[in-house]
CSV table of C-alpha atoms in Angstrom, one decimal:
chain,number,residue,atom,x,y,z
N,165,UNK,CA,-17.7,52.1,79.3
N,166,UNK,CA,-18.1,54.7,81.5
N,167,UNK,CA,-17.6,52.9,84.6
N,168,UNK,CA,-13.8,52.1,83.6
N,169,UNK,CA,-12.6,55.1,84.0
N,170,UNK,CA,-11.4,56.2,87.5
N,171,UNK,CA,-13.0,58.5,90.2
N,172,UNK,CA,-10.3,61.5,89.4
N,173,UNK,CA,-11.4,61.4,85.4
N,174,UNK,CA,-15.2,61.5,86.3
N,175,UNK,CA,-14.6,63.7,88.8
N,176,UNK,CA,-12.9,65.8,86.1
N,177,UNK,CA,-15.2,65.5,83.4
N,178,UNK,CA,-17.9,66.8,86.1
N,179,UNK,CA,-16.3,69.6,86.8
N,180,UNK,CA,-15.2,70.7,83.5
N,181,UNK,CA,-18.7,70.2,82.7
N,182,UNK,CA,-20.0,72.8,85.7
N,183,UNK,CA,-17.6,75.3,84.7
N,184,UNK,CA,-18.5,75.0,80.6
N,185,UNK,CA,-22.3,75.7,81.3
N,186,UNK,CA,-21.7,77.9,84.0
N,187,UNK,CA,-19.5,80.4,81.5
N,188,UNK,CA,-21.9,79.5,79.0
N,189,UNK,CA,-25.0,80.9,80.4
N,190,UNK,CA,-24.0,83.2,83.4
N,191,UNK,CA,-23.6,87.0,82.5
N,192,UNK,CA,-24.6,87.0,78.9
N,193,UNK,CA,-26.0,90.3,78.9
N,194,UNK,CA,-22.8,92.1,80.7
N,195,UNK,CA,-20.9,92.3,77.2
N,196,UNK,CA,-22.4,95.2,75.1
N,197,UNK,CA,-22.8,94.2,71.3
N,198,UNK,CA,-20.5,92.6,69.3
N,199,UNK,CA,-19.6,95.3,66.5
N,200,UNK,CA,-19.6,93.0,63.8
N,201,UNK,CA,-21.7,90.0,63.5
N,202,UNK,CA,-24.1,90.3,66.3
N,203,UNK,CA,-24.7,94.2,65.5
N,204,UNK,CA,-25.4,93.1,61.9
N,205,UNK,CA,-27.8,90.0,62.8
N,206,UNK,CA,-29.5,93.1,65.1
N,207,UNK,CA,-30.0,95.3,62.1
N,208,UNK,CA,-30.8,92.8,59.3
N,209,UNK,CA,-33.8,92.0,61.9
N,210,UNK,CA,-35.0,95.4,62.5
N,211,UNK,CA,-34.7,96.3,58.8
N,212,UNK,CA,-36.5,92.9,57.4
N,213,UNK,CA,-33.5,93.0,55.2
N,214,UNK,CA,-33.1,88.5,55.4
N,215,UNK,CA,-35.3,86.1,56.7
N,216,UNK,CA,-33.9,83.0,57.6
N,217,UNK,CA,-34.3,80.6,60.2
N,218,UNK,CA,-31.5,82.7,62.7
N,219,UNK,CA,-33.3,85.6,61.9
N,220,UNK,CA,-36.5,84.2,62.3
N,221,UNK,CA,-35.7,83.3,66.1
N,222,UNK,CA,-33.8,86.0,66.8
N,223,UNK,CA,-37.0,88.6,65.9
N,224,UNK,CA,-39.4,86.7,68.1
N,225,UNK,CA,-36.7,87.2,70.9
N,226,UNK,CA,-35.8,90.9,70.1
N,227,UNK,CA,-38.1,93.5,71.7
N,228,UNK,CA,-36.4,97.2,70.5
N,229,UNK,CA,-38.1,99.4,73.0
N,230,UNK,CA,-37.1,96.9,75.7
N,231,UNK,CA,-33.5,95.0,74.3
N,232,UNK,CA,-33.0,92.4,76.4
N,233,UNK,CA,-29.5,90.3,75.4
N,234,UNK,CA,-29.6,88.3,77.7
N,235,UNK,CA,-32.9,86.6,75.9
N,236,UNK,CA,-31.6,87.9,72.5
N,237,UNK,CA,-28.0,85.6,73.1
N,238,UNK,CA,-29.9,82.2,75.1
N,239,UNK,CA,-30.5,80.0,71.7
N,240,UNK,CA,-27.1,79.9,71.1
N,241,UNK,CA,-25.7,78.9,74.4
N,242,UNK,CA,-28.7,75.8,74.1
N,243,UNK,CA,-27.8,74.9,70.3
N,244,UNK,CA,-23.9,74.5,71.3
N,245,UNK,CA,-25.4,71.9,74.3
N,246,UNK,CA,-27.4,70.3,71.4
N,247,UNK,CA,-24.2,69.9,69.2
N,248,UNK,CA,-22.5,68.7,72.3
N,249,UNK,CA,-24.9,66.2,72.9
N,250,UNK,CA,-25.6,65.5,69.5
N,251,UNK,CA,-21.7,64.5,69.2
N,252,UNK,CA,-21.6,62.6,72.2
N,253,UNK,CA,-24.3,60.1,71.3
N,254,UNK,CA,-23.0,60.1,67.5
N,255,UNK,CA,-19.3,60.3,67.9
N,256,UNK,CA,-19.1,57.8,70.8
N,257,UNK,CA,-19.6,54.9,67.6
N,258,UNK,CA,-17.5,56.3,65.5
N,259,UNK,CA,-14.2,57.7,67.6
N,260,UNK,CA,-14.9,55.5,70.8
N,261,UNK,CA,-16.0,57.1,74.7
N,262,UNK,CA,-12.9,58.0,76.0
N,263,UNK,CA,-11.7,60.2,72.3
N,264,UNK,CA,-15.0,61.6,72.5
N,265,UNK,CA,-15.0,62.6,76.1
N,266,UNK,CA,-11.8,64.0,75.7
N,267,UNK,CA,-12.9,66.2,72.9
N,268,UNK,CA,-15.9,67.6,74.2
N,269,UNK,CA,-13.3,68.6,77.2
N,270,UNK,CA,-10.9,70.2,75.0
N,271,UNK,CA,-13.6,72.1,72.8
N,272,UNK,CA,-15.8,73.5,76.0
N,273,UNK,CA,-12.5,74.9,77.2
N,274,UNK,CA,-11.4,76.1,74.4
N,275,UNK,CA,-11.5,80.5,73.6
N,276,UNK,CA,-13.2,80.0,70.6
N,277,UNK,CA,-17.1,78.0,70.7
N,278,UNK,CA,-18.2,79.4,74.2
N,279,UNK,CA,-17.6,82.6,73.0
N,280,UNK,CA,-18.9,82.4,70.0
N,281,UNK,CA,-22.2,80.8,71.8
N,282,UNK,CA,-22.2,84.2,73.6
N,283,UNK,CA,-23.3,86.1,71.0
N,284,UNK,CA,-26.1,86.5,69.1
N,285,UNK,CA,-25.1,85.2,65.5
N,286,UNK,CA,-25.1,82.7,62.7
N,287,UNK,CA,-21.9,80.9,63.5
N,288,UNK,CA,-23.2,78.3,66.1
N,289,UNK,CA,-26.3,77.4,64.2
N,290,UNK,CA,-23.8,77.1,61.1
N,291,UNK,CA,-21.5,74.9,63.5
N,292,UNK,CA,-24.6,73.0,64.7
N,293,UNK,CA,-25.7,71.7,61.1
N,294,UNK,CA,-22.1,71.1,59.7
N,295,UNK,CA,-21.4,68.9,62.7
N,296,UNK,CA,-24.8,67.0,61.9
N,297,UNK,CA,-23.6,66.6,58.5
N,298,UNK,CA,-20.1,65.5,59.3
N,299,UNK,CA,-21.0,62.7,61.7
N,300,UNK,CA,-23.7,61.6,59.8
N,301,UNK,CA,-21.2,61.1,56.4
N,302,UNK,CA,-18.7,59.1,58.8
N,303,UNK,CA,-21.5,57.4,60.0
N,304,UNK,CA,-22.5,56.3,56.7
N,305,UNK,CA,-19.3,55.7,55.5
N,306,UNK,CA,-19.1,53.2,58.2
N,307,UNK,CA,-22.3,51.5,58.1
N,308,UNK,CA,-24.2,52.6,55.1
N,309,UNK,CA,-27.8,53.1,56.3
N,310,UNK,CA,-31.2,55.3,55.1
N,311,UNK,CA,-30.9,57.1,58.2
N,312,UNK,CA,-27.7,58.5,57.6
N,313,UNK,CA,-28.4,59.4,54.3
N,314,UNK,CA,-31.5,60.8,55.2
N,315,UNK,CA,-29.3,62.9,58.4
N,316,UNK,CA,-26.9,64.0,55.9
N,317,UNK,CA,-28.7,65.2,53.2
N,318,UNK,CA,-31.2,67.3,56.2
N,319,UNK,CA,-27.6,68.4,57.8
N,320,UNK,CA,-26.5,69.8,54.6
N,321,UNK,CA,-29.6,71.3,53.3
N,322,UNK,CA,-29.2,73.5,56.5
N,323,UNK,CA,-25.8,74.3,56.0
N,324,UNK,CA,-25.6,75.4,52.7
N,325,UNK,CA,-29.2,77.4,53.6
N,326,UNK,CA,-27.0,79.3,56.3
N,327,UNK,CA,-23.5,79.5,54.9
N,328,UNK,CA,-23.7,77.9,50.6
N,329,UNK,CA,-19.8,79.0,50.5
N,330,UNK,CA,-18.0,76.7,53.5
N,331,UNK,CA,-20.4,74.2,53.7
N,332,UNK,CA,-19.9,73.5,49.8
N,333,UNK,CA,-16.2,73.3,49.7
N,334,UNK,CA,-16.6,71.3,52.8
N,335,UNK,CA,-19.0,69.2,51.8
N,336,UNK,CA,-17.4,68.5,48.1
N,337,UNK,CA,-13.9,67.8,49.2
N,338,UNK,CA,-14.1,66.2,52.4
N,339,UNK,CA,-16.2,63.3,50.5
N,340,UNK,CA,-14.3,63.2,47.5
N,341,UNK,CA,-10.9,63.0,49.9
N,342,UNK,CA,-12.8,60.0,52.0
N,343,UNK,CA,-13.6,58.3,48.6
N,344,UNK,CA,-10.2,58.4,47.3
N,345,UNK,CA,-8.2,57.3,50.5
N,346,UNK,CA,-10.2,55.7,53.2
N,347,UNK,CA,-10.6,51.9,52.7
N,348,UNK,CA,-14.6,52.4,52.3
N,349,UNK,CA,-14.8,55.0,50.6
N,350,UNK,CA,-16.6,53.9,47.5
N,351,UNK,CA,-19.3,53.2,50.0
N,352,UNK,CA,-19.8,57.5,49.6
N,353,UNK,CA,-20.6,56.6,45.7
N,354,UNK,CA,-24.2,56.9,46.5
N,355,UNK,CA,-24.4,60.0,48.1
N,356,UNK,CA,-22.3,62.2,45.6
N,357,UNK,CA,-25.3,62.6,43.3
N,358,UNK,CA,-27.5,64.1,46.3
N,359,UNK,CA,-24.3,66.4,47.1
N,360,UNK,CA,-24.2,67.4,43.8
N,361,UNK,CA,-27.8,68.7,43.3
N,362,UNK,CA,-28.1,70.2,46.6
N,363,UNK,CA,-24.8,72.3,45.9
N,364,UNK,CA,-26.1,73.8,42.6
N,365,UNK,CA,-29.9,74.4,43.5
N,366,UNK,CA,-28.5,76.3,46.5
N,367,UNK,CA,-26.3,78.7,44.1
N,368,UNK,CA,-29.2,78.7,41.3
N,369,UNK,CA,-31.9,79.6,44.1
């Protein structure tokens, strides 16, 4: 419970939580374009060349005679709040408060997401749906339930829609590990089918 922990932890949490969306959000369109990802995202738009769901968004942001990244960059800084959130609420039943508090710490202050949020590119919607996916599996896997089912199957559809590659070997090992070493595992029988025929209709389509 939240109110077991002492004044100099909440205090900390606060703060660690100013700072995150403060870096998150403040000065986005300083740094010029990322020559890699972000540039390509850019030209894939212009051209027409894909049209996904990133790119989708990303177009309806992107004005070329008037590029503003600040706009461009913002639904990535909101969908990394949205995961955060999203793994609060979920990962609070399955790890406990004070693991889950403590991870959302380490990962806000980490080099790596915040950055990444920074930029306009695929990896934090990626991120976004393979975290959906993952905590609705353990979720499951603890309590079995259509809702989980139902949140996993959505989470992966997503994934392997942005990225079929990771999110398949993800999403084909970590089960089959789970089913062959965690106590409940065979409770995952029911969900290798759905795995299955989302992975191949992905690499067919």
């Amino acid at each position: 419970d939240w109110m077991n922990f002492s004044d100099r932890f909440r205090f900390l949490l606060f703060l660690a939580g100013l700072i995150f969306l403060a870096n998150l959000f403040l000065m986005n369109d300083v740094a010029t374009l990322w020559n890699g990802p972000e540039s390509r995202l850019l030209w894939e738009v212009m051209n027409g060349e894909r049209q996904t769901i990133i790119h989708l968004i990303t177009g309806n942001l992107f004005q070329p005679e008037n590029i503003n990244l600040f706009l461009i960059r913002l639904p990535n800084p909101i969908l990394l709040c949205l995961a955060f959130l999203l793994y609060f609420f979920m990962g609070k039943r399955i790890f406990g408060l004070p693991t889950t508090l403590l991870t959302l710490t380490v990962l806000g202050a980490s080099f790596l997401l915040p950055n990444l949020a920074k930029r306009a590119t695929a990896d934090i919607f990626l991120f976004f749906t393979q975290l959906l996916t993952l905590l609705a599996l353990l979720r499951y896997l603890k309590k079995p339930g259509l809702i989980w089912q139902l949140l996993f199957y959505f989470g992966l559809f997503l994934s392997l829609f942005i990225h079929p590659l990771s999110s398949s070997i993800l999403f084909i090992f970590l089960p089959g590990l789970l089913y062959f070493l965690h106590p409940q595992g065979k409770r995952l029988l029911p969900l290798g089918l759905g795995i299955i025929v989302l992975v191949l209709l992905t690499w067919i389509i």
